[in-house]
Structures are given as structure tokens and as C-alpha cells.
mmCIF file with all atom_site columns, C-alpha atoms in Angstrom:
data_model
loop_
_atom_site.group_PDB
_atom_site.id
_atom_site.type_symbol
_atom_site.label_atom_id
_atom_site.label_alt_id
_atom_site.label_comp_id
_atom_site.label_asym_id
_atom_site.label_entity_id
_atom_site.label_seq_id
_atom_site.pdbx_PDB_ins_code
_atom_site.Cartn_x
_atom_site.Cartn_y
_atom_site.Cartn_z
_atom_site.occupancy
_atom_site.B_iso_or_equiv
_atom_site.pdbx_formal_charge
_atom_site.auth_seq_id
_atom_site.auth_comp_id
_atom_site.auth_asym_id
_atom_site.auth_atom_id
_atom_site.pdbx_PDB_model_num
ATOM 1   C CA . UNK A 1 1   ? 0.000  0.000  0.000   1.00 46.00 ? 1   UNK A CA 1
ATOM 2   C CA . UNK A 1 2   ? 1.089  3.464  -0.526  1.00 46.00 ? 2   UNK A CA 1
ATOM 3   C CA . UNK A 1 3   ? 0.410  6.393  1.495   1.00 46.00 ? 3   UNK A CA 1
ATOM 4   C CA . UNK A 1 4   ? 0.572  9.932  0.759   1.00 49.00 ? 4   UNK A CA 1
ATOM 5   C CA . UNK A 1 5   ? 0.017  11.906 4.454   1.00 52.00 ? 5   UNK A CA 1
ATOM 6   C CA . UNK A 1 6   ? -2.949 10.421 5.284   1.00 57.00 ? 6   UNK A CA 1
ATOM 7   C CA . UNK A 1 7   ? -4.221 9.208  2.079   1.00 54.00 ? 7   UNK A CA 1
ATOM 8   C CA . UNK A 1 8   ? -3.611 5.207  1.089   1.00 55.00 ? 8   UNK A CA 1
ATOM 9   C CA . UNK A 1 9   ? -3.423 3.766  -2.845  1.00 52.00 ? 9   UNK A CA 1
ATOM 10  C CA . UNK A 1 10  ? -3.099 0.131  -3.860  1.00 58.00 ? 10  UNK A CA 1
ATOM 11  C CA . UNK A 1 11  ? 0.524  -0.428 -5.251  1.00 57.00 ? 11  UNK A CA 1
ATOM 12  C CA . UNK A 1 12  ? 0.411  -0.272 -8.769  1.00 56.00 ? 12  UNK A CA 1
ATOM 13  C CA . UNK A 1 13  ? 2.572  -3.110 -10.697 1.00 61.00 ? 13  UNK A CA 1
ATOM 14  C CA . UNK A 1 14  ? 5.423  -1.292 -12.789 1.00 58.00 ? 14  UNK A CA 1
ATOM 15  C CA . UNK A 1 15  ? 3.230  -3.130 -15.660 1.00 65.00 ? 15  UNK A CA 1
ATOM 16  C CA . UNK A 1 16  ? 0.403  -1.098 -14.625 1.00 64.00 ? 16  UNK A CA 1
ATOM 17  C CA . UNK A 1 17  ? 2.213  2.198  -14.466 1.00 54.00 ? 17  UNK A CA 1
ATOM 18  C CA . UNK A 1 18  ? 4.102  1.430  -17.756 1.00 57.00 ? 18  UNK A CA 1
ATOM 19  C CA . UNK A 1 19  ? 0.960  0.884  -19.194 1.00 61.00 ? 19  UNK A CA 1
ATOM 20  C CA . UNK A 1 20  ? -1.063 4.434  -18.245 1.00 58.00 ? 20  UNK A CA 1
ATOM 21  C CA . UNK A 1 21  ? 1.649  6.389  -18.083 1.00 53.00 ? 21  UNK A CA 1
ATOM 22  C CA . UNK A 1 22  ? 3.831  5.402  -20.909 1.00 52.00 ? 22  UNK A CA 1
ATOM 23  C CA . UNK A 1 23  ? 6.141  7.958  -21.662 1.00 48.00 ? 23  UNK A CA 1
ATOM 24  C CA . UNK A 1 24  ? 6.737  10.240 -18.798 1.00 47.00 ? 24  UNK A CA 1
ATOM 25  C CA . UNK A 1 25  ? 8.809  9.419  -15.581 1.00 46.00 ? 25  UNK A CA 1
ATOM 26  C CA . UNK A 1 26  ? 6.819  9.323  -12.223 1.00 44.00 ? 26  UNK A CA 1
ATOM 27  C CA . UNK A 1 27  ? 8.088  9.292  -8.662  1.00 44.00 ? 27  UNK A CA 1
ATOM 28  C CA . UNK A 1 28  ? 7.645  6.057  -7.019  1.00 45.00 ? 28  UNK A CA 1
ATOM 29  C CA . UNK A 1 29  ? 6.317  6.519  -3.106  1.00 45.00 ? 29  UNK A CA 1
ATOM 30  C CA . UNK A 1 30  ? 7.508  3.298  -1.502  1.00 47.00 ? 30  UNK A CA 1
ATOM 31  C CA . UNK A 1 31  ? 5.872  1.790  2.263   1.00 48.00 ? 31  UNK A CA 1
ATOM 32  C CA . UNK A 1 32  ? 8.400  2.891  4.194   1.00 49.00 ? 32  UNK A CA 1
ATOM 33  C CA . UNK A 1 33  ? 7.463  6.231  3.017   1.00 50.00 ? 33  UNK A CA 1
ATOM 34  C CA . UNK A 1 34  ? 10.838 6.866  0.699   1.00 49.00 ? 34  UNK A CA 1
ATOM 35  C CA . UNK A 1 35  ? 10.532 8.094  -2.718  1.00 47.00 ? 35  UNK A CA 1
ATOM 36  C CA . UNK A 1 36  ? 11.989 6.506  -5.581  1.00 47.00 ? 36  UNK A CA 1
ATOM 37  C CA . UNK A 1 37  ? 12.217 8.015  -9.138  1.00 47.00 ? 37  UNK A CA 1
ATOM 38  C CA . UNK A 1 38  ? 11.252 5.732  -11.563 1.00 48.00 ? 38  UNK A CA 1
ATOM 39  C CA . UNK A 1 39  ? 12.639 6.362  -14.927 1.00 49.00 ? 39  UNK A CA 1
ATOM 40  C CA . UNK A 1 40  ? 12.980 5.412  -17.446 1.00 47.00 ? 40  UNK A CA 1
ATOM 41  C CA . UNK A 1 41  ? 9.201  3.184  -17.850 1.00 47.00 ? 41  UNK A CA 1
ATOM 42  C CA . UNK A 1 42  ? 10.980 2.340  -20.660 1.00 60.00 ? 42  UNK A CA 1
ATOM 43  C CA . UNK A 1 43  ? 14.571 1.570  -22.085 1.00 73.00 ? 43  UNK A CA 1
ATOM 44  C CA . UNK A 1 44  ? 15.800 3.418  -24.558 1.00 75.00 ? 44  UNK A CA 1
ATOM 45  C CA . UNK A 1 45  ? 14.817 0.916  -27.434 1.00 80.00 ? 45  UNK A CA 1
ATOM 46  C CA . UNK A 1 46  ? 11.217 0.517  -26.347 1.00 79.00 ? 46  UNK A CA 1
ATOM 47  C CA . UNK A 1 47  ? 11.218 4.342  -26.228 1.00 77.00 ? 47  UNK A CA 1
ATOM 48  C CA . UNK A 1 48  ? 12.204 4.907  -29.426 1.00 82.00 ? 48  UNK A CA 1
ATOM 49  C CA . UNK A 1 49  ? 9.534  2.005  -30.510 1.00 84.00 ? 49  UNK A CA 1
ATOM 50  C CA . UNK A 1 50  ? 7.292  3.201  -28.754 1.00 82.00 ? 50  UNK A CA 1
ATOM 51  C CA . UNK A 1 51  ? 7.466  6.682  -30.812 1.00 83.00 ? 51  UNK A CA 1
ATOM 52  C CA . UNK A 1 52  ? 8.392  5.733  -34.485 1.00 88.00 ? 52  UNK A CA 1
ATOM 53  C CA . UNK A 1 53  ? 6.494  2.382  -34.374 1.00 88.00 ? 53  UNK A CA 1
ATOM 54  C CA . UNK A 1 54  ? 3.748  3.543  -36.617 1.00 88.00 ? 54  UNK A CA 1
ATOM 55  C CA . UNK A 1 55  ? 5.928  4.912  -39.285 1.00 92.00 ? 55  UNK A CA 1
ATOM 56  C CA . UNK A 1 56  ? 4.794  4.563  -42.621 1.00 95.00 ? 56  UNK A CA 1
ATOM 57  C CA . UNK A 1 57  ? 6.998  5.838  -44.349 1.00 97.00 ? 57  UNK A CA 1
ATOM 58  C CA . UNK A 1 58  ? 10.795 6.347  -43.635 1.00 97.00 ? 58  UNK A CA 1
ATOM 59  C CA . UNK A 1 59  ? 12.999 9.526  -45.528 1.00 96.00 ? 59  UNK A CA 1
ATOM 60  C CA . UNK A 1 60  ? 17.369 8.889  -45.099 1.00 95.00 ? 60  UNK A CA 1
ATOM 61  C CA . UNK A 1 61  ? 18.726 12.034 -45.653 1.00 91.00 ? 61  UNK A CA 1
ATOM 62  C CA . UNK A 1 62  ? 22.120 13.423 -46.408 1.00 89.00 ? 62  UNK A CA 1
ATOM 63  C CA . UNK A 1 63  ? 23.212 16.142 -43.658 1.00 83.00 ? 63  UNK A CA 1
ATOM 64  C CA . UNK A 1 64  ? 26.764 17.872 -43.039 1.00 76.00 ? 64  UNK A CA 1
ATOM 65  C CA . UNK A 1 65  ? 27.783 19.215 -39.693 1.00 70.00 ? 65  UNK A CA 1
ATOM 66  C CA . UNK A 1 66  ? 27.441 22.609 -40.971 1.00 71.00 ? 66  UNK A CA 1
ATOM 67  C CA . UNK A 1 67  ? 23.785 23.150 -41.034 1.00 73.00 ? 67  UNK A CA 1
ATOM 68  C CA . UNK A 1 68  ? 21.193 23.367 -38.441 1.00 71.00 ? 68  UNK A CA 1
ATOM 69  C CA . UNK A 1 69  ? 17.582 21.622 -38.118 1.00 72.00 ? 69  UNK A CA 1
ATOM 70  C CA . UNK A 1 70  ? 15.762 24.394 -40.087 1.00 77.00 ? 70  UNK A CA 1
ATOM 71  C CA . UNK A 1 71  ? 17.765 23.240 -43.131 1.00 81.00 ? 71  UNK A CA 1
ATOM 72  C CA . UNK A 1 72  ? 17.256 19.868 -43.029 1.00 81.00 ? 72  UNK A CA 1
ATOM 73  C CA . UNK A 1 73  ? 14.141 19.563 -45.611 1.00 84.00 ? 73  UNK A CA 1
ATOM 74  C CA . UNK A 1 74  ? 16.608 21.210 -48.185 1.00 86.00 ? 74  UNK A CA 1
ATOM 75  C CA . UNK A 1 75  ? 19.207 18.353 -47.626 1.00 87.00 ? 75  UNK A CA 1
ATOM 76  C CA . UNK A 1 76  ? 19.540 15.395 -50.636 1.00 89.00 ? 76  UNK A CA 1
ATOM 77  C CA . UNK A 1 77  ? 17.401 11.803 -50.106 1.00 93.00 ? 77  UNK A CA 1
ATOM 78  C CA . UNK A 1 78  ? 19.473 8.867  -49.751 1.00 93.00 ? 78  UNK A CA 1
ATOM 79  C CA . UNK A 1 79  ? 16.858 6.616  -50.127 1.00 95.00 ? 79  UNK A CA 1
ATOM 80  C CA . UNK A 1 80  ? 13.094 6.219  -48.792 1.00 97.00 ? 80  UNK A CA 1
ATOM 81  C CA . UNK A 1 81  ? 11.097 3.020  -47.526 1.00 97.00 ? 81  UNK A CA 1
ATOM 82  C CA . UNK A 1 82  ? 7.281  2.988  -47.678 1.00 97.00 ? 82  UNK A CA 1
ATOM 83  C CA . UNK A 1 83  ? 6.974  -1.019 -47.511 1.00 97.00 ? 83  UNK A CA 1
ATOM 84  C CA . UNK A 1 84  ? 6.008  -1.847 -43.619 1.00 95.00 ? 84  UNK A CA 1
ATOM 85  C CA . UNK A 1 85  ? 7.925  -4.790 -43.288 1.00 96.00 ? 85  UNK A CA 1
ATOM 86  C CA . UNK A 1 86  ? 11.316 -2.892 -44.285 1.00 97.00 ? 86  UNK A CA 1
ATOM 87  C CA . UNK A 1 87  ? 10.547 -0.125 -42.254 1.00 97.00 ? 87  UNK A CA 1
ATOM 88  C CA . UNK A 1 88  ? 9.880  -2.478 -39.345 1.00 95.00 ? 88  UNK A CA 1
ATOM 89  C CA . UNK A 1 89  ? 12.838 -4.229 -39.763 1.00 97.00 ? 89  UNK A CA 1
ATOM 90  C CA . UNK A 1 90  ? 15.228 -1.346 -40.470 1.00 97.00 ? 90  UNK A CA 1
ATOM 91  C CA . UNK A 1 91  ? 13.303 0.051  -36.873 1.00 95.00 ? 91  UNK A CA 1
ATOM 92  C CA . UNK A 1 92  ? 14.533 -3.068 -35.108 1.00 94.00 ? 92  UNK A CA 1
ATOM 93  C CA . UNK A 1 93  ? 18.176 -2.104 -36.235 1.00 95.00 ? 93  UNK A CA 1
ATOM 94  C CA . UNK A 1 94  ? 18.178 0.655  -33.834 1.00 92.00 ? 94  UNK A CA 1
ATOM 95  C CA . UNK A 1 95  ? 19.184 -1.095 -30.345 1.00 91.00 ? 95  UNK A CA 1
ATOM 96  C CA . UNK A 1 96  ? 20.843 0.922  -27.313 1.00 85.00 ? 96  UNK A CA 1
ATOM 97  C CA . UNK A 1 97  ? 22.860 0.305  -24.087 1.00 83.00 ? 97  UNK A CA 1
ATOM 98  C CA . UNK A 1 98  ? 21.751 1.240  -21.030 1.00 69.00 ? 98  UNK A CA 1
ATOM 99  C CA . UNK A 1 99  ? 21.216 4.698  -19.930 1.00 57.00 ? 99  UNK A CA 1
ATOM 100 C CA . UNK A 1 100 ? 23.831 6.385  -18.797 1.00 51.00 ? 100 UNK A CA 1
ATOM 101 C CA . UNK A 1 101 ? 26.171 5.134  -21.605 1.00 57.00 ? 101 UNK A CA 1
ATOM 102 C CA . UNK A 1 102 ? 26.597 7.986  -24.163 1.00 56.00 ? 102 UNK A CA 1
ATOM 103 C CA . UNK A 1 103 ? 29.129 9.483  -26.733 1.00 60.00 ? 103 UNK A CA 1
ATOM 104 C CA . UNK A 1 104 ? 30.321 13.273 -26.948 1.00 61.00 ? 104 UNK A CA 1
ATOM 105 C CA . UNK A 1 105 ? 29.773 14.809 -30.796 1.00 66.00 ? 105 UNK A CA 1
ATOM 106 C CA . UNK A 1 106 ? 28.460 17.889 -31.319 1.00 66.00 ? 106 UNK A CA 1
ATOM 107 C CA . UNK A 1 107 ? 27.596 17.530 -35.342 1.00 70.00 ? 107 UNK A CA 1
ATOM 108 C CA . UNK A 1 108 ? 24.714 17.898 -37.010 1.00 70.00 ? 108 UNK A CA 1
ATOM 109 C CA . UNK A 1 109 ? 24.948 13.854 -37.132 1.00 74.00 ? 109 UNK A CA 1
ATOM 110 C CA . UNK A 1 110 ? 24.883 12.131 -40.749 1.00 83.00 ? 110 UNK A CA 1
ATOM 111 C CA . UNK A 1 111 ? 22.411 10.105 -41.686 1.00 89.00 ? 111 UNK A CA 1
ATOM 112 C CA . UNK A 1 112 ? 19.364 12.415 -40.814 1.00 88.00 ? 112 UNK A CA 1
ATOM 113 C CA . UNK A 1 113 ? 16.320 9.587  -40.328 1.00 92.00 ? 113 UNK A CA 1
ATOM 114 C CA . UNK A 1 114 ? 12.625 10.839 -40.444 1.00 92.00 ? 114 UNK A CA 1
ATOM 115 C CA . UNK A 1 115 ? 9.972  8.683  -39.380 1.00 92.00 ? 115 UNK A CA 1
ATOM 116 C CA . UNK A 1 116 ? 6.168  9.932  -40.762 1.00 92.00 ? 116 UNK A CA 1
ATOM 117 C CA . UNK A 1 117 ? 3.119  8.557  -40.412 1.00 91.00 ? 117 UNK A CA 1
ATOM 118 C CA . UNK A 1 118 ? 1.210  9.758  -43.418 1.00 91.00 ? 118 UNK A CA 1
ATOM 119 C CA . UNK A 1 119 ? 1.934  13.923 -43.521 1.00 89.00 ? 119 UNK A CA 1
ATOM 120 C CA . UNK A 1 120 ? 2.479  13.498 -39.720 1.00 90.00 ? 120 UNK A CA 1
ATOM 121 C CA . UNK A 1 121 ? 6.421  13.570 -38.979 1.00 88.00 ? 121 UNK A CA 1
ATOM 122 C CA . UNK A 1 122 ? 7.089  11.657 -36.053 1.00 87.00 ? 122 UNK A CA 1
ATOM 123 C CA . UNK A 1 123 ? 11.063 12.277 -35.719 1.00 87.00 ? 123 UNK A CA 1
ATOM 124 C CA . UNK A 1 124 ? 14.172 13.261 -36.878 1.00 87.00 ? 124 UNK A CA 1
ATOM 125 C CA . UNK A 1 125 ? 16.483 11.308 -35.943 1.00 87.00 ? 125 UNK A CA 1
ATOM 126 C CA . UNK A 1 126 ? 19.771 12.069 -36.499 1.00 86.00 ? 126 UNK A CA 1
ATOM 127 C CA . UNK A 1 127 ? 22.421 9.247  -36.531 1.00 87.00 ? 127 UNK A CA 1
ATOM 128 C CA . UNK A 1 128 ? 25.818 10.210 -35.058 1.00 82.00 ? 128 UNK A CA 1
ATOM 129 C CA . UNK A 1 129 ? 28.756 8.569  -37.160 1.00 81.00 ? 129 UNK A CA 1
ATOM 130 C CA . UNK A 1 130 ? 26.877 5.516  -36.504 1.00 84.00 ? 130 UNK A CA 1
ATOM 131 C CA . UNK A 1 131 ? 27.736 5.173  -32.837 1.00 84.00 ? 131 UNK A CA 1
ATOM 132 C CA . UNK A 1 132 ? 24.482 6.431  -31.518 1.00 86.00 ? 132 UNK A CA 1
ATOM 133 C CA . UNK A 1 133 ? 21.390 8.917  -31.687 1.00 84.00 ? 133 UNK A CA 1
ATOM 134 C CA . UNK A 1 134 ? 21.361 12.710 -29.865 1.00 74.00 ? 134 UNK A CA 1
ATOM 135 C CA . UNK A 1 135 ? 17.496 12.864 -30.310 1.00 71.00 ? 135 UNK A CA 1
ATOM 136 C CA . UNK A 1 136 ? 15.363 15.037 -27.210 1.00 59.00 ? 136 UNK A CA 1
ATOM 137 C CA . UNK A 1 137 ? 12.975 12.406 -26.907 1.00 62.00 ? 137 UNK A CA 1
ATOM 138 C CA . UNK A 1 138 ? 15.609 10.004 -25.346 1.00 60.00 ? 138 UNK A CA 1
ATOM 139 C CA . UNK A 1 139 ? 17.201 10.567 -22.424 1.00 53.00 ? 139 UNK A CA 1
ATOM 140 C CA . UNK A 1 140 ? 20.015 12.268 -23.961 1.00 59.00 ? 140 UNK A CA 1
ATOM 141 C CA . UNK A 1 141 ? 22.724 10.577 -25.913 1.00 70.00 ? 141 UNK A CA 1
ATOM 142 C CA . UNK A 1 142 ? 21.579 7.142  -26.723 1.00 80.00 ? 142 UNK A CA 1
ATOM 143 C CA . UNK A 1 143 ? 25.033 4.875  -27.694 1.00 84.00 ? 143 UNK A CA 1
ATOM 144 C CA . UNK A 1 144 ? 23.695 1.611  -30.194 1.00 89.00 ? 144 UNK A CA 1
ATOM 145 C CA . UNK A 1 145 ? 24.447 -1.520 -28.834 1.00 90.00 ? 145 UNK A CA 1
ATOM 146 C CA . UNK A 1 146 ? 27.890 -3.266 -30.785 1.00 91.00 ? 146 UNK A CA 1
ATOM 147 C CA . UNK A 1 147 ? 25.570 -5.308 -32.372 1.00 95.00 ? 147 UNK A CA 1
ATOM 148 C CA . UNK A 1 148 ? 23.054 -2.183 -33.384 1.00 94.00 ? 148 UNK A CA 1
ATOM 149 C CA . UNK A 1 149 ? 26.220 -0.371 -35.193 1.00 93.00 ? 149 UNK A CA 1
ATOM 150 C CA . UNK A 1 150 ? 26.988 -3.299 -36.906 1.00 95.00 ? 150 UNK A CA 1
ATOM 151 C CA . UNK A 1 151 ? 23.846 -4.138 -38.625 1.00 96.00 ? 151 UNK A CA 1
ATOM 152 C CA . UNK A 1 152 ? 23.369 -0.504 -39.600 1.00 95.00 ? 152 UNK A CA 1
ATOM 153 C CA . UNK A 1 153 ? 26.412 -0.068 -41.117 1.00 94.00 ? 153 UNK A CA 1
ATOM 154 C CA . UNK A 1 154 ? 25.644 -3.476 -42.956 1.00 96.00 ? 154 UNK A CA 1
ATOM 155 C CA . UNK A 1 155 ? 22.173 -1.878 -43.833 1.00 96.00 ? 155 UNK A CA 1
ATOM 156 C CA . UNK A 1 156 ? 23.618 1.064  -44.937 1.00 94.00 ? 156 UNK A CA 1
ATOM 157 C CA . UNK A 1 157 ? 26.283 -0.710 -47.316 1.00 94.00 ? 157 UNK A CA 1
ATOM 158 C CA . UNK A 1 158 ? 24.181 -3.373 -48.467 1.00 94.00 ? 158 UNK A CA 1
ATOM 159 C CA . UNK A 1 159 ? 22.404 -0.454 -50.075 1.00 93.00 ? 159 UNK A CA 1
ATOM 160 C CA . UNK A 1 160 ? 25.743 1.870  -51.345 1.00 90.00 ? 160 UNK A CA 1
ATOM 161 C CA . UNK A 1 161 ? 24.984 4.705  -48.998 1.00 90.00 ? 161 UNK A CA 1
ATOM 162 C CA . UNK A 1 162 ? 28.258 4.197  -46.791 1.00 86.00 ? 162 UNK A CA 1
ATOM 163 C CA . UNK A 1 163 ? 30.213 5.936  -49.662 1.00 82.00 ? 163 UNK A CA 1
ATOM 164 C CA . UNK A 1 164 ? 27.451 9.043  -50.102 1.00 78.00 ? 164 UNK A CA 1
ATOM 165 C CA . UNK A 1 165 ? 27.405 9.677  -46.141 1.00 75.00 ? 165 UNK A CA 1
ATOM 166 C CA . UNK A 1 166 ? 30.620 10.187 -46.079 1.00 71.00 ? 166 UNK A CA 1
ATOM 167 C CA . UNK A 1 167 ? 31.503 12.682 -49.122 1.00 54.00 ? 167 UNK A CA 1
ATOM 168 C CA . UNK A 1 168 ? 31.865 15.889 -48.175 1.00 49.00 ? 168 UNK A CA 1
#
């Protein structure tokens, strides 16, 4: 049970809390009357899920460091998927460590993902020299797992955009 002065609530599950309050962080009051913050609900991954899982239609832009998010819509497609099942799949690429673990770059980051759902832009996403996502609706930097960098720099390859990322 927990109490709040003289008010008592049934204890929630984390299951139950994840589930109505999905994406904001809560403090957790426990019975001997300490307080816990509980964040994240989610990890990173099911975050990011969570957000761009109804994509529809995915846009990989080009980006250099030297321009700034109002410029982005002028930057050169590198490819985009509309198929579900690829965009699903190429969603599942993007795996990170726990919180906490995070790189330093302050670039414009290169890819530039966007996630819409119909005219409805979900998120940019920029990609930081593969090694991870700087994205607000994370908790900050989010590194990719070892195996996450490696199957989206096969992704990327498989599909000749290594080269194109990288020219200047």
C-alpha cells in the first residue's frame, strides 16, 4: 500500500504504471514512506519504438555538420522506404545500451532519419557517425548496442549509402 500523508493507494505493478503512463517518468512513493524516481518506464529501445512504431513511411537524408535543423528539408534523399515490413525491420536495427552510456559529438549527425506517419512527422532522428542517436525524446545521448552499429552499417552498405554519407 502506498500512502501519501494520510491518504492510502493500492501499489500499482510497474506493468500497470508502464501501461497508463507510458512515456513520462513518475516518482515512485515506496511503504516505508521513501521516494523513488522511476525512470525510465521504458529503455531506450522501447522508447524509441514506442514513438516511431507507426511509421509509414521512412525519408534517409544526407546532412553535413554545418547546417542546423531548419535546413534539413533542403538536404539530398538517400533513399526512402514505404513497404512496412522494411521499415519495421530497419526500426529493429536501432538497439541501445543502457542509460547512462553515451558518446560526446556535437555535429549535425549524418544520416538524418525521419519517421512519418502519413503527412504526420514523427522524428528526426539524427544518426551520429553511426555510434548512436542525440534525439530530445531520449534521455540524452543514446550509444547503439555493438551489435546495433553493426547491422546498420551493414544496412547502410548493403544499399551503397556508406560511400554518399561520407563525401563531403
Amino acid at each position: 500500500m502506498l500512502s501519501l500523508g494520510d491518504m492510502a493507494f493500492p501499489e500499482p505493478s510497474r506493468d500497470e504504471l508502464k501501461a497508463r503512463f507510458p512515456a513520462i517518468d513518475l516518482l515512485y512513493f515506496s511503504e516505508n514512506g521513501g521516494v523513488q524516481k522511476v525512470t525510465p518506464f521504458f529503455s531506450e529501445t522501447e522508447r524509441f519504438a514506442a514513438i516511431v512504431g507507426h511509421a509509414d513511411r521512412v525519408v534517409v537524408r544526407k546532412v553535413s555538420c554545418d547546417i542546423g535543423p531548419k535546413d534539413y528539408d533542403k538536404t539530398p534523399v538517400l533513399t526512402t522506404l514505404t513497404n512496412r515490413q522494411e521499415i519495421a525491420a530497419f526500426r529493429e536495427l536501432f538497439r541501445f545500451r543502457d542509460k547512462g552510456e553515451f558518446f560526446d559529438c556535437f555535429c549535425a549527425g549524418n544520416p538524418l532519419v525521419e519517421w512519418w506517419q502519413g503527412d504526420v512527422r514523427l522524428a528526426r532522428t539524427p544518426i551520429h557517425h553511426l555510434k548512436g542517436l542525440k534525439w530530445d525524446r531520449l534521455y540524452g545521448c543514446a550509444s547503439f548496442t555493438s551489435e546495433s552499429k553493426a547491422a546498420l552499417h551493414a544496412w547502410f552498405d548493403e544499399r551503397g549509402l556508406l560511400e554518399e554519407m561520407s563525401e563531403k
